[in-house]
JSON list of C-alpha atoms in Angstrom, two decimals:
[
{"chain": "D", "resi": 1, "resn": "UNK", "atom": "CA", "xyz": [56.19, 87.12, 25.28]},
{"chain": "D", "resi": 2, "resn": "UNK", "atom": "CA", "xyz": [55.70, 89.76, 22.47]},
{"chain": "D", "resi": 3, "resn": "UNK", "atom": "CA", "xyz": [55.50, 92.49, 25.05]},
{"chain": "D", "resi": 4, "resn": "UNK", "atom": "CA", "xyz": [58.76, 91.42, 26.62]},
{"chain": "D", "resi": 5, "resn": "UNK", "atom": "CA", "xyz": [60.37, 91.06, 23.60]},
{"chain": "D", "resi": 6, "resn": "UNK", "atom": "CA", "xyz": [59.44, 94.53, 22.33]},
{"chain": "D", "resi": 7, "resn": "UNK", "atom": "CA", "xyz": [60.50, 95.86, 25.59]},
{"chain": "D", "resi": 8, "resn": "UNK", "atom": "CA", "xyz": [64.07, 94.06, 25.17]},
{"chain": "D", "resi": 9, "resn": "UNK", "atom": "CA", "xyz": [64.21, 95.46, 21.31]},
{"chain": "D", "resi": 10, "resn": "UNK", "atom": "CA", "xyz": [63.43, 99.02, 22.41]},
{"chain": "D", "resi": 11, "resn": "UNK", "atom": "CA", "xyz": [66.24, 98.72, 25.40]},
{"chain": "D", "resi": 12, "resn": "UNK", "atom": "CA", "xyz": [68.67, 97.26, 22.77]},
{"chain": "D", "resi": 13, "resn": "UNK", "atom": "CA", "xyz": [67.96, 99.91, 20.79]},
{"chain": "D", "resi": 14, "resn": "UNK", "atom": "CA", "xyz": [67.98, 103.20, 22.88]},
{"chain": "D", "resi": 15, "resn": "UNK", "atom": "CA", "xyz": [71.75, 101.63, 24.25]},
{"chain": "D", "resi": 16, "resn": "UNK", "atom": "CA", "xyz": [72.81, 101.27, 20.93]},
{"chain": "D", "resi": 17, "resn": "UNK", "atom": "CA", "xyz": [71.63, 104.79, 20.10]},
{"chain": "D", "resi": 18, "resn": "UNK", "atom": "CA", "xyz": [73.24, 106.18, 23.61]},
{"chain": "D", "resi": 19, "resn": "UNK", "atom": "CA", "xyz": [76.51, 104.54, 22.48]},
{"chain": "D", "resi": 20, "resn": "UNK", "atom": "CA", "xyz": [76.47, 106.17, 18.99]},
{"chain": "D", "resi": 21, "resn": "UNK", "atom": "CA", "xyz": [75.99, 109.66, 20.83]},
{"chain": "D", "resi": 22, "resn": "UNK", "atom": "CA", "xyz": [78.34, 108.79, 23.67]},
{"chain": "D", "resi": 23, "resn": "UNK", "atom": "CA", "xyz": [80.94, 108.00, 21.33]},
{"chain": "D", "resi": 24, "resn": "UNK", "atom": "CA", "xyz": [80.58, 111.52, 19.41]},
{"chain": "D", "resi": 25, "resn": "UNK", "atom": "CA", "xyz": [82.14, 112.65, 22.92]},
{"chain": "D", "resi": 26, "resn": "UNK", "atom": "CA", "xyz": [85.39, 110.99, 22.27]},
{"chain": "D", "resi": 27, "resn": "UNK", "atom": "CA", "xyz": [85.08, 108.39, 24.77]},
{"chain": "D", "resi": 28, "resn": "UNK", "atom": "CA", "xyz": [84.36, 104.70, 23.16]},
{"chain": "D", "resi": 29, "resn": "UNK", "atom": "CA", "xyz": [84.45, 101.67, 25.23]},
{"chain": "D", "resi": 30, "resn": "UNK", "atom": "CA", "xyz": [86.62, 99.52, 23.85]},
{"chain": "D", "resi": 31, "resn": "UNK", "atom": "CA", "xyz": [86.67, 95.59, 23.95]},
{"chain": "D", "resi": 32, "resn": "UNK", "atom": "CA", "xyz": [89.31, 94.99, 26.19]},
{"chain": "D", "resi": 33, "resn": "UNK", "atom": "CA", "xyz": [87.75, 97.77, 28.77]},
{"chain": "D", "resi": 34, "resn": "UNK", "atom": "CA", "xyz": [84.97, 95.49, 29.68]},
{"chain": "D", "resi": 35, "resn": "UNK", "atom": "CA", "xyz": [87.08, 92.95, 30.97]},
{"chain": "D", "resi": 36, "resn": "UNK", "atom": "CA", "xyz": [89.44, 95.34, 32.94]},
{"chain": "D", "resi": 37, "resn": "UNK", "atom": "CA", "xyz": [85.78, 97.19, 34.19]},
{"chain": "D", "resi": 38, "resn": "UNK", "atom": "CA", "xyz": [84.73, 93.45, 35.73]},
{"chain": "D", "resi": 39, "resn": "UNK", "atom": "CA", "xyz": [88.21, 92.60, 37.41]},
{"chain": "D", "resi": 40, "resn": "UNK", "atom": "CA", "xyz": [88.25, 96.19, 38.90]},
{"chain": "D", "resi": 41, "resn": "UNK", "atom": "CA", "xyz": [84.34, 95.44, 40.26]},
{"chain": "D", "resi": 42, "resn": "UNK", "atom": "CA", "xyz": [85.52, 91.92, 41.78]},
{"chain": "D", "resi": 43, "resn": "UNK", "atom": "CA", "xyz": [88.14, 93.28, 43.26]},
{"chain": "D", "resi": 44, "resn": "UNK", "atom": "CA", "xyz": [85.86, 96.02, 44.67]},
{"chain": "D", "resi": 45, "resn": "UNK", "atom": "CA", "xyz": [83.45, 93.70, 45.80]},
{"chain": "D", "resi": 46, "resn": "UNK", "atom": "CA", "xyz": [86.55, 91.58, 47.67]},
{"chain": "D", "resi": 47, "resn": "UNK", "atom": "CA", "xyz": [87.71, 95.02, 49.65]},
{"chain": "D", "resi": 48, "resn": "UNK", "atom": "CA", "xyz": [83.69, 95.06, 50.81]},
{"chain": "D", "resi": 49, "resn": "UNK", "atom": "CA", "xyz": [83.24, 92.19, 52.09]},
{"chain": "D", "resi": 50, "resn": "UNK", "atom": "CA", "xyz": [86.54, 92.20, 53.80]},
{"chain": "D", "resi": 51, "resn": "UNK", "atom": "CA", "xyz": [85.66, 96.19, 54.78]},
{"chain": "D", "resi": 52, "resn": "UNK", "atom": "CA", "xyz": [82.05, 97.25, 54.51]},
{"chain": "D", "resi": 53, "resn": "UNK", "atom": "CA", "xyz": [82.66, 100.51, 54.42]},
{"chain": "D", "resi": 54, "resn": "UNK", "atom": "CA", "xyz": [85.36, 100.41, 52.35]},
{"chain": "D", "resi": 55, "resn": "UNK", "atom": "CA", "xyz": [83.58, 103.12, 49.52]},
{"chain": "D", "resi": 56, "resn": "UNK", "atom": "CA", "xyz": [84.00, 105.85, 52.24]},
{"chain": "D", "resi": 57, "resn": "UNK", "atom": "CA", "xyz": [87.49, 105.28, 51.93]},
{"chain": "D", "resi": 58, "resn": "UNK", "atom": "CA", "xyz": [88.33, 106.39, 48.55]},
{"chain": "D", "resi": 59, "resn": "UNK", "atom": "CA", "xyz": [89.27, 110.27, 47.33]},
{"chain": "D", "resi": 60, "resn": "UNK", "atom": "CA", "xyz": [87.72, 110.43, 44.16]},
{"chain": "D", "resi": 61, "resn": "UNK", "atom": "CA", "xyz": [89.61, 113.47, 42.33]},
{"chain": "D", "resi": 62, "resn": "UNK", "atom": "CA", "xyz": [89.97, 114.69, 39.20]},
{"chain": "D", "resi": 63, "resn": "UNK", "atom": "CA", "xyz": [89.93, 118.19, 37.38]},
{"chain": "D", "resi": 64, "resn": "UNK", "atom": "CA", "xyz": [87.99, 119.89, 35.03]},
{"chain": "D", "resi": 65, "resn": "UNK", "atom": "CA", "xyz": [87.76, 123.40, 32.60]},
{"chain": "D", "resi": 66, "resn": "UNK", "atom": "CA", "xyz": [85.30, 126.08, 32.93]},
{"chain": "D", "resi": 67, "resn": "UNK", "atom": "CA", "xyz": [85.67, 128.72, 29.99]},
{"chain": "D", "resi": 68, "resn": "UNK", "atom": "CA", "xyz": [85.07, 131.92, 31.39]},
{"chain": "D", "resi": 69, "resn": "UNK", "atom": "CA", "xyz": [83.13, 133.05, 28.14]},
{"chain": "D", "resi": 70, "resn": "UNK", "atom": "CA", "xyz": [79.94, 130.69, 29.42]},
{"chain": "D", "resi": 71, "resn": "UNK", "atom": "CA", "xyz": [81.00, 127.76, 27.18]},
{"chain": "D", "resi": 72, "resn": "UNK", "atom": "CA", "xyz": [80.24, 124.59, 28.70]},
{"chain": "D", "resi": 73, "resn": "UNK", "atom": "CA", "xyz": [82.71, 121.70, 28.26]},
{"chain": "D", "resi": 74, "resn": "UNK", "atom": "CA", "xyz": [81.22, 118.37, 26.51]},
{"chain": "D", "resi": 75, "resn": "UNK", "atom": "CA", "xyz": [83.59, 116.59, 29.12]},
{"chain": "D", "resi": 76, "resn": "UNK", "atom": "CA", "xyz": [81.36, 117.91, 32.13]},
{"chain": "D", "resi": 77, "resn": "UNK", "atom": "CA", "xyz": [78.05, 116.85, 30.68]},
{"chain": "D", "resi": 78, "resn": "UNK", "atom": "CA", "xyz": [76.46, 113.99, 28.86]},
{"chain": "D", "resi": 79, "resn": "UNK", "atom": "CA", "xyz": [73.87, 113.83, 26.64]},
{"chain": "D", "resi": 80, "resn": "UNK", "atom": "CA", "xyz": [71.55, 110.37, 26.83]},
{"chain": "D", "resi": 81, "resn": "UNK", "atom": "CA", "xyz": [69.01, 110.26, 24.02]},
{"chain": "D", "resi": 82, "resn": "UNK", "atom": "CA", "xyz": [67.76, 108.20, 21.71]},
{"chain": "D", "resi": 83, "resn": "UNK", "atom": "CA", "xyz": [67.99, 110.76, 18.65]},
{"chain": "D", "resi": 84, "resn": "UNK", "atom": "CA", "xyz": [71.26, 113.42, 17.96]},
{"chain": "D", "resi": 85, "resn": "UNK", "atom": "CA", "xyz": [70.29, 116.58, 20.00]},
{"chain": "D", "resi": 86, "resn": "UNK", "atom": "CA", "xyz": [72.22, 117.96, 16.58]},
{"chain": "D", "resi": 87, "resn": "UNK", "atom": "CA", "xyz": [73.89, 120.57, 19.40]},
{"chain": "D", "resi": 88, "resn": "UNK", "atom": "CA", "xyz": [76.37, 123.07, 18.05]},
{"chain": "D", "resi": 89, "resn": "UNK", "atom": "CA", "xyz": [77.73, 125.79, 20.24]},
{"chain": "D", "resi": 90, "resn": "UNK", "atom": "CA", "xyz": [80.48, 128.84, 18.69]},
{"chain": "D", "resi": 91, "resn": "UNK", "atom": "CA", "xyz": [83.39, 129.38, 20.95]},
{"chain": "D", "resi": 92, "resn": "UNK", "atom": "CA", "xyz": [86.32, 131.05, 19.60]},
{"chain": "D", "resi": 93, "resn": "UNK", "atom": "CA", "xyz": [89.52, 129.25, 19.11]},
{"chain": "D", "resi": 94, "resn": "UNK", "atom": "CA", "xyz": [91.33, 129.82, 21.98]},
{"chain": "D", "resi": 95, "resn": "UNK", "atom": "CA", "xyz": [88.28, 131.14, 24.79]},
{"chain": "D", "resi": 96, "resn": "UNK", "atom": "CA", "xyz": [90.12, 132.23, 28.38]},
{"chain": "D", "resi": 97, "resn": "UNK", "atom": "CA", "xyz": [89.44, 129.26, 30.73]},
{"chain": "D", "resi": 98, "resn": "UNK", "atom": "CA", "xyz": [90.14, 127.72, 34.12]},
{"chain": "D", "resi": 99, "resn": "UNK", "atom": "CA", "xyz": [91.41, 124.55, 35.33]},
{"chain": "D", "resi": 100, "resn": "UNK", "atom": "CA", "xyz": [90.30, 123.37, 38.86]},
{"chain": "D", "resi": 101, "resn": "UNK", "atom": "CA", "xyz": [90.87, 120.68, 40.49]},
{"chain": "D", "resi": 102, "resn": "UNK", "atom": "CA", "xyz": [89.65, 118.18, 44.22]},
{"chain": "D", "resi": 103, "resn": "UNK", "atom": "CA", "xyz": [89.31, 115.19, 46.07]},
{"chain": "D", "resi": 104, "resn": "UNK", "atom": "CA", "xyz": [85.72, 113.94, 47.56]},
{"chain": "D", "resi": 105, "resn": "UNK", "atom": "CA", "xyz": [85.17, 111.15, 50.02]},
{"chain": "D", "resi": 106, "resn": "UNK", "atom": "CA", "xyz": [83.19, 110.48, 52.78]},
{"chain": "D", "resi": 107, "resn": "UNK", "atom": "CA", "xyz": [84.58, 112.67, 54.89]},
{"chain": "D", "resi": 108, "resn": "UNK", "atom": "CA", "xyz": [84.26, 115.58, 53.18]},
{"chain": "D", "resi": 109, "resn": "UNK", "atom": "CA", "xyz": [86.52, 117.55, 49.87]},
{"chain": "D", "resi": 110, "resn": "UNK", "atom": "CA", "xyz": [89.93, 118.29, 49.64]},
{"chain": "D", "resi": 111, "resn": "UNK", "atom": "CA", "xyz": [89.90, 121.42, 47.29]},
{"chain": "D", "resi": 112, "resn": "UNK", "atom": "CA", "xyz": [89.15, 122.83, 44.97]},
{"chain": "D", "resi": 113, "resn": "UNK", "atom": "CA", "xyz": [92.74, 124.07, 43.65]},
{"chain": "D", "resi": 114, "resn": "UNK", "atom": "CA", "xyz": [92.88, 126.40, 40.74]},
{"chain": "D", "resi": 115, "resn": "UNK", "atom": "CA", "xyz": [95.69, 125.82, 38.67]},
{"chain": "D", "resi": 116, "resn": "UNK", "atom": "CA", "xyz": [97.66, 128.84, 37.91]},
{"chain": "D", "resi": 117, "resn": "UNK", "atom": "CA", "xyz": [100.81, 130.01, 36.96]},
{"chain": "D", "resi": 118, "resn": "UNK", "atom": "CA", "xyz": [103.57, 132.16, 38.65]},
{"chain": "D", "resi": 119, "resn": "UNK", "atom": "CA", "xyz": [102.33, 135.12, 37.71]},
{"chain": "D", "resi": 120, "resn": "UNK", "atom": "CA", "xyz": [98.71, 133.78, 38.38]},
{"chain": "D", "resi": 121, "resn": "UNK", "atom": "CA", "xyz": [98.34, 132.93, 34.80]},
{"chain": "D", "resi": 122, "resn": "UNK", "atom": "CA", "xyz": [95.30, 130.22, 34.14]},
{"chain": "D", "resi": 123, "resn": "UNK", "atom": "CA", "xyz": [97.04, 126.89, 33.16]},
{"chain": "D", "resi": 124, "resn": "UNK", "atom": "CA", "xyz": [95.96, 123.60, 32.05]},
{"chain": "D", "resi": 125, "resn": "UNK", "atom": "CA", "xyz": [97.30, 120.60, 33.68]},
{"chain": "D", "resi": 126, "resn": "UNK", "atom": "CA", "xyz": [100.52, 118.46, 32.75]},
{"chain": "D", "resi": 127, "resn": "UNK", "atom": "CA", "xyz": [103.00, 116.67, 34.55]},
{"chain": "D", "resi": 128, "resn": "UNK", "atom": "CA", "xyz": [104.80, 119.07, 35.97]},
{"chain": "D", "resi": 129, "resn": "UNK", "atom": "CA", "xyz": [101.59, 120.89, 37.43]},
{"chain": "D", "resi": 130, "resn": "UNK", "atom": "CA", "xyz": [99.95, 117.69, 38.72]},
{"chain": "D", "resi": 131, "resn": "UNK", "atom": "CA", "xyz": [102.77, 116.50, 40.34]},
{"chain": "D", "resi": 132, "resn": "UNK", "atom": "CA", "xyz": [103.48, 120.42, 41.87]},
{"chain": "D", "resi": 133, "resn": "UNK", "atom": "CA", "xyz": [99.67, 120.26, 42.82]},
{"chain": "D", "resi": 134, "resn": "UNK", "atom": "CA", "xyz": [100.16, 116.96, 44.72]},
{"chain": "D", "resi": 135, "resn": "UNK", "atom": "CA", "xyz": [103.25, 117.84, 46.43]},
{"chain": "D", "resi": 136, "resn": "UNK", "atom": "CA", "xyz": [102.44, 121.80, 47.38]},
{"chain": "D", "resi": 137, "resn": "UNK", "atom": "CA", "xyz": [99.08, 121.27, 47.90]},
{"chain": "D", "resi": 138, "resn": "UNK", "atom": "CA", "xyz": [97.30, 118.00, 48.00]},
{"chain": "D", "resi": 139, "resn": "UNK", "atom": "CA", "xyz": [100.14, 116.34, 50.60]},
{"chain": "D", "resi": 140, "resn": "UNK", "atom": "CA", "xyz": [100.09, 118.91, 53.05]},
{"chain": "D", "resi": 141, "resn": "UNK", "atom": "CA", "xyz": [96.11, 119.22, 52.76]},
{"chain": "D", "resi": 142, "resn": "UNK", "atom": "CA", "xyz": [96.17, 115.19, 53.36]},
{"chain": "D", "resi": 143, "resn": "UNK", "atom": "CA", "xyz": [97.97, 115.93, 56.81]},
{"chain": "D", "resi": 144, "resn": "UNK", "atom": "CA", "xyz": [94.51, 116.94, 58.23]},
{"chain": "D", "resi": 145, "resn": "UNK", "atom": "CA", "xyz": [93.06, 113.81, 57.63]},
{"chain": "D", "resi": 146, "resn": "UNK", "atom": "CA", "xyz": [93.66, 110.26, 58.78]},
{"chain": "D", "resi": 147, "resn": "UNK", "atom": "CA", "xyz": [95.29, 109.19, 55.41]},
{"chain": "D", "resi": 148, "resn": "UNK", "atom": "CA", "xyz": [96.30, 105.59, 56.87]},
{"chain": "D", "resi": 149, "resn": "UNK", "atom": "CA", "xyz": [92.89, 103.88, 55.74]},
{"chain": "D", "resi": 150, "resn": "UNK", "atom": "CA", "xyz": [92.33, 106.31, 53.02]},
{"chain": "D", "resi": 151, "resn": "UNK", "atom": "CA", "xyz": [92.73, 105.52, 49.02]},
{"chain": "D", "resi": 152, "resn": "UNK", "atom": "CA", "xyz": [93.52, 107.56, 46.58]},
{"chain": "D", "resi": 153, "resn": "UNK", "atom": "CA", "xyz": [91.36, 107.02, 43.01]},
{"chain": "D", "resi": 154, "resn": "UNK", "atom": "CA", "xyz": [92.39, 109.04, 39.65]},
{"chain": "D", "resi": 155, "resn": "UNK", "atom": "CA", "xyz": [91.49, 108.96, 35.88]},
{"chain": "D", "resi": 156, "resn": "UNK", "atom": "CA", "xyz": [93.55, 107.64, 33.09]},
{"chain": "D", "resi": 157, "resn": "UNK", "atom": "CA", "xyz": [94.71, 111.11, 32.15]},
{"chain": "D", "resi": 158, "resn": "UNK", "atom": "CA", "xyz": [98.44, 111.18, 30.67]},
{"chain": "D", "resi": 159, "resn": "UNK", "atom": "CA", "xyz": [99.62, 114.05, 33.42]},
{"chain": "D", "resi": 160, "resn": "UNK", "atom": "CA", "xyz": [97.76, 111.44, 36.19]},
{"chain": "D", "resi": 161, "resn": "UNK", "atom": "CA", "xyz": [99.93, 107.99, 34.76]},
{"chain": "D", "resi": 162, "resn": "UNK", "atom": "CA", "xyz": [103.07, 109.80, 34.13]},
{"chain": "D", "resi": 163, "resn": "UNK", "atom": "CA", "xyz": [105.81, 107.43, 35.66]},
{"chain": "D", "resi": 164, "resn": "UNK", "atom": "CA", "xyz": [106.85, 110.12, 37.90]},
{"chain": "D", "resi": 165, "resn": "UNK", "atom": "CA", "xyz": [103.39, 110.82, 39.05]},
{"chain": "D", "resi": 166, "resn": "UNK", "atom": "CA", "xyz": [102.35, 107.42, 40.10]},
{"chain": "D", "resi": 167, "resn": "UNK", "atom": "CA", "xyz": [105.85, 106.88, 41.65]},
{"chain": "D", "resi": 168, "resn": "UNK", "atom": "CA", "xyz": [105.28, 110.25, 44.13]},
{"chain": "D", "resi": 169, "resn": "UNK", "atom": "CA", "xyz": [101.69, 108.79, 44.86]},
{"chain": "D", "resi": 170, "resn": "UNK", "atom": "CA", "xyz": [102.89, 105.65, 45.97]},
{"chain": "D", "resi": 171, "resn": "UNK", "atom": "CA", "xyz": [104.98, 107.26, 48.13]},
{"chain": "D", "resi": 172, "resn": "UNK", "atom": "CA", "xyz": [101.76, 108.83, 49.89]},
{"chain": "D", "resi": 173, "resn": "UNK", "atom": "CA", "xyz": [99.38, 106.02, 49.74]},
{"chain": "D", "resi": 174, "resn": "UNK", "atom": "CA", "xyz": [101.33, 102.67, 49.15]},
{"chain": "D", "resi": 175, "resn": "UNK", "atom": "CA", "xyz": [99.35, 100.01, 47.53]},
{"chain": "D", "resi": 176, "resn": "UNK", "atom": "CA", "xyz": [96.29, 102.09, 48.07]},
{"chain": "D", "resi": 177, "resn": "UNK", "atom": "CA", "xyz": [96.08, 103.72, 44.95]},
{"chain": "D", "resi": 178, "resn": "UNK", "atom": "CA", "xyz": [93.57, 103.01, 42.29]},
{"chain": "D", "resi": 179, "resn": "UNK", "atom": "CA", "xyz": [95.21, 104.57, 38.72]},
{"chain": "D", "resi": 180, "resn": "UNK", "atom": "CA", "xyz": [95.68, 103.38, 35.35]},
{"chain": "D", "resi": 181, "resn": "UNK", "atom": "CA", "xyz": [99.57, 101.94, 35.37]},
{"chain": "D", "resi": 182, "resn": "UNK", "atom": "CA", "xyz": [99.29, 101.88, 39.55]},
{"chain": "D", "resi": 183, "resn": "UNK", "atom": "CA", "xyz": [98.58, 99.16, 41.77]},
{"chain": "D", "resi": 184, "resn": "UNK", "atom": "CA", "xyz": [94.94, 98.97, 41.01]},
{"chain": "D", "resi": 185, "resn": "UNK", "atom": "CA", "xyz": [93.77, 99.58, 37.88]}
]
């Protein structure tokens, strides 16, 4: 029993030390997110046993920065210890970087697409560019692909959960789209 025990303490511990870190990164779970996490799971769990392949139906997209002066974004790595790594790295205020974004599944990516301006500009993303991206791009790259069994899942990010946004993705994917504010959350 004392072995067990110890094992369970050091578990407890090294979590609660991972959540400390993980929550340096600007991303705490919240109380209510547990529940929302389960009812998402059961209703994943549903769709499989209805569908067992269901999983290689979903486009998992989303975007992400790479500075072009070799700084690495804390959003595209995470750090699991049990101590602060106590890691600082310089960049200069505003460092010269580039947004890309795609869609994987099981049959293979959609992407990447590097969002730019008119005059071929880097950008980051907002409403306006998401929603440009879907409809200029994303759309017409869909058209290559059996889209009728296909679902579409996104983040929680404000461009992604605009009203507008989720409103043109319905239009592509009906009830088959798993977004914060859409028909799955």
């Amino acid at each position: 029993m004392g072995k067990l025990q110890e094992k369970y303490q050091k578990k407890t511990h090294r979590e609660i030390s991972c959540q400390v870190i993980y929550s340096q990164f600007g991303l705490a779970i919240h109380q209510n997110d547990h529940q929302a996490r389960r009812r998402f799971v059961e209703w994943a769990q549903n769709e499989i046993a209805v569908v067992p392949d269901f999983h290689k139906r979903i486009l998992f997209s989303d975007e992400a920065h790479f500075w072009l002066n070799g700084y690495v974004n804390k959003q595209n790595c995470r750090i699991w210890s049990e101590a602060n790594p106590q890691v600082y790295v310089e960049t200069p205020l505003h460092p010269e970087k580039l947004t890309v974004w795609c869609a994987l599944w099981a049959g293979g990516i959609i992407g990447p697409y590097f969002f730019k301006n008119d005059e071929g500009h880097n950008v980051t993303v907002n409403g306006d560019r998401y929603r440009a991206m879907i409809t200029n791009f994303f759309i017409p790259e869909l058209n290559n692909h059996d889209v009728q069994e296909l679902w579409f899942q996104q983040d929680g990010a404000t461009c992604h959960t605009a009203r507008d946004t989720i409103d043109l993705l319905k239009g592509t994917f009906g009830d088959r789209l798993i977004s914060r504010f859409g028909p799955v959350n």
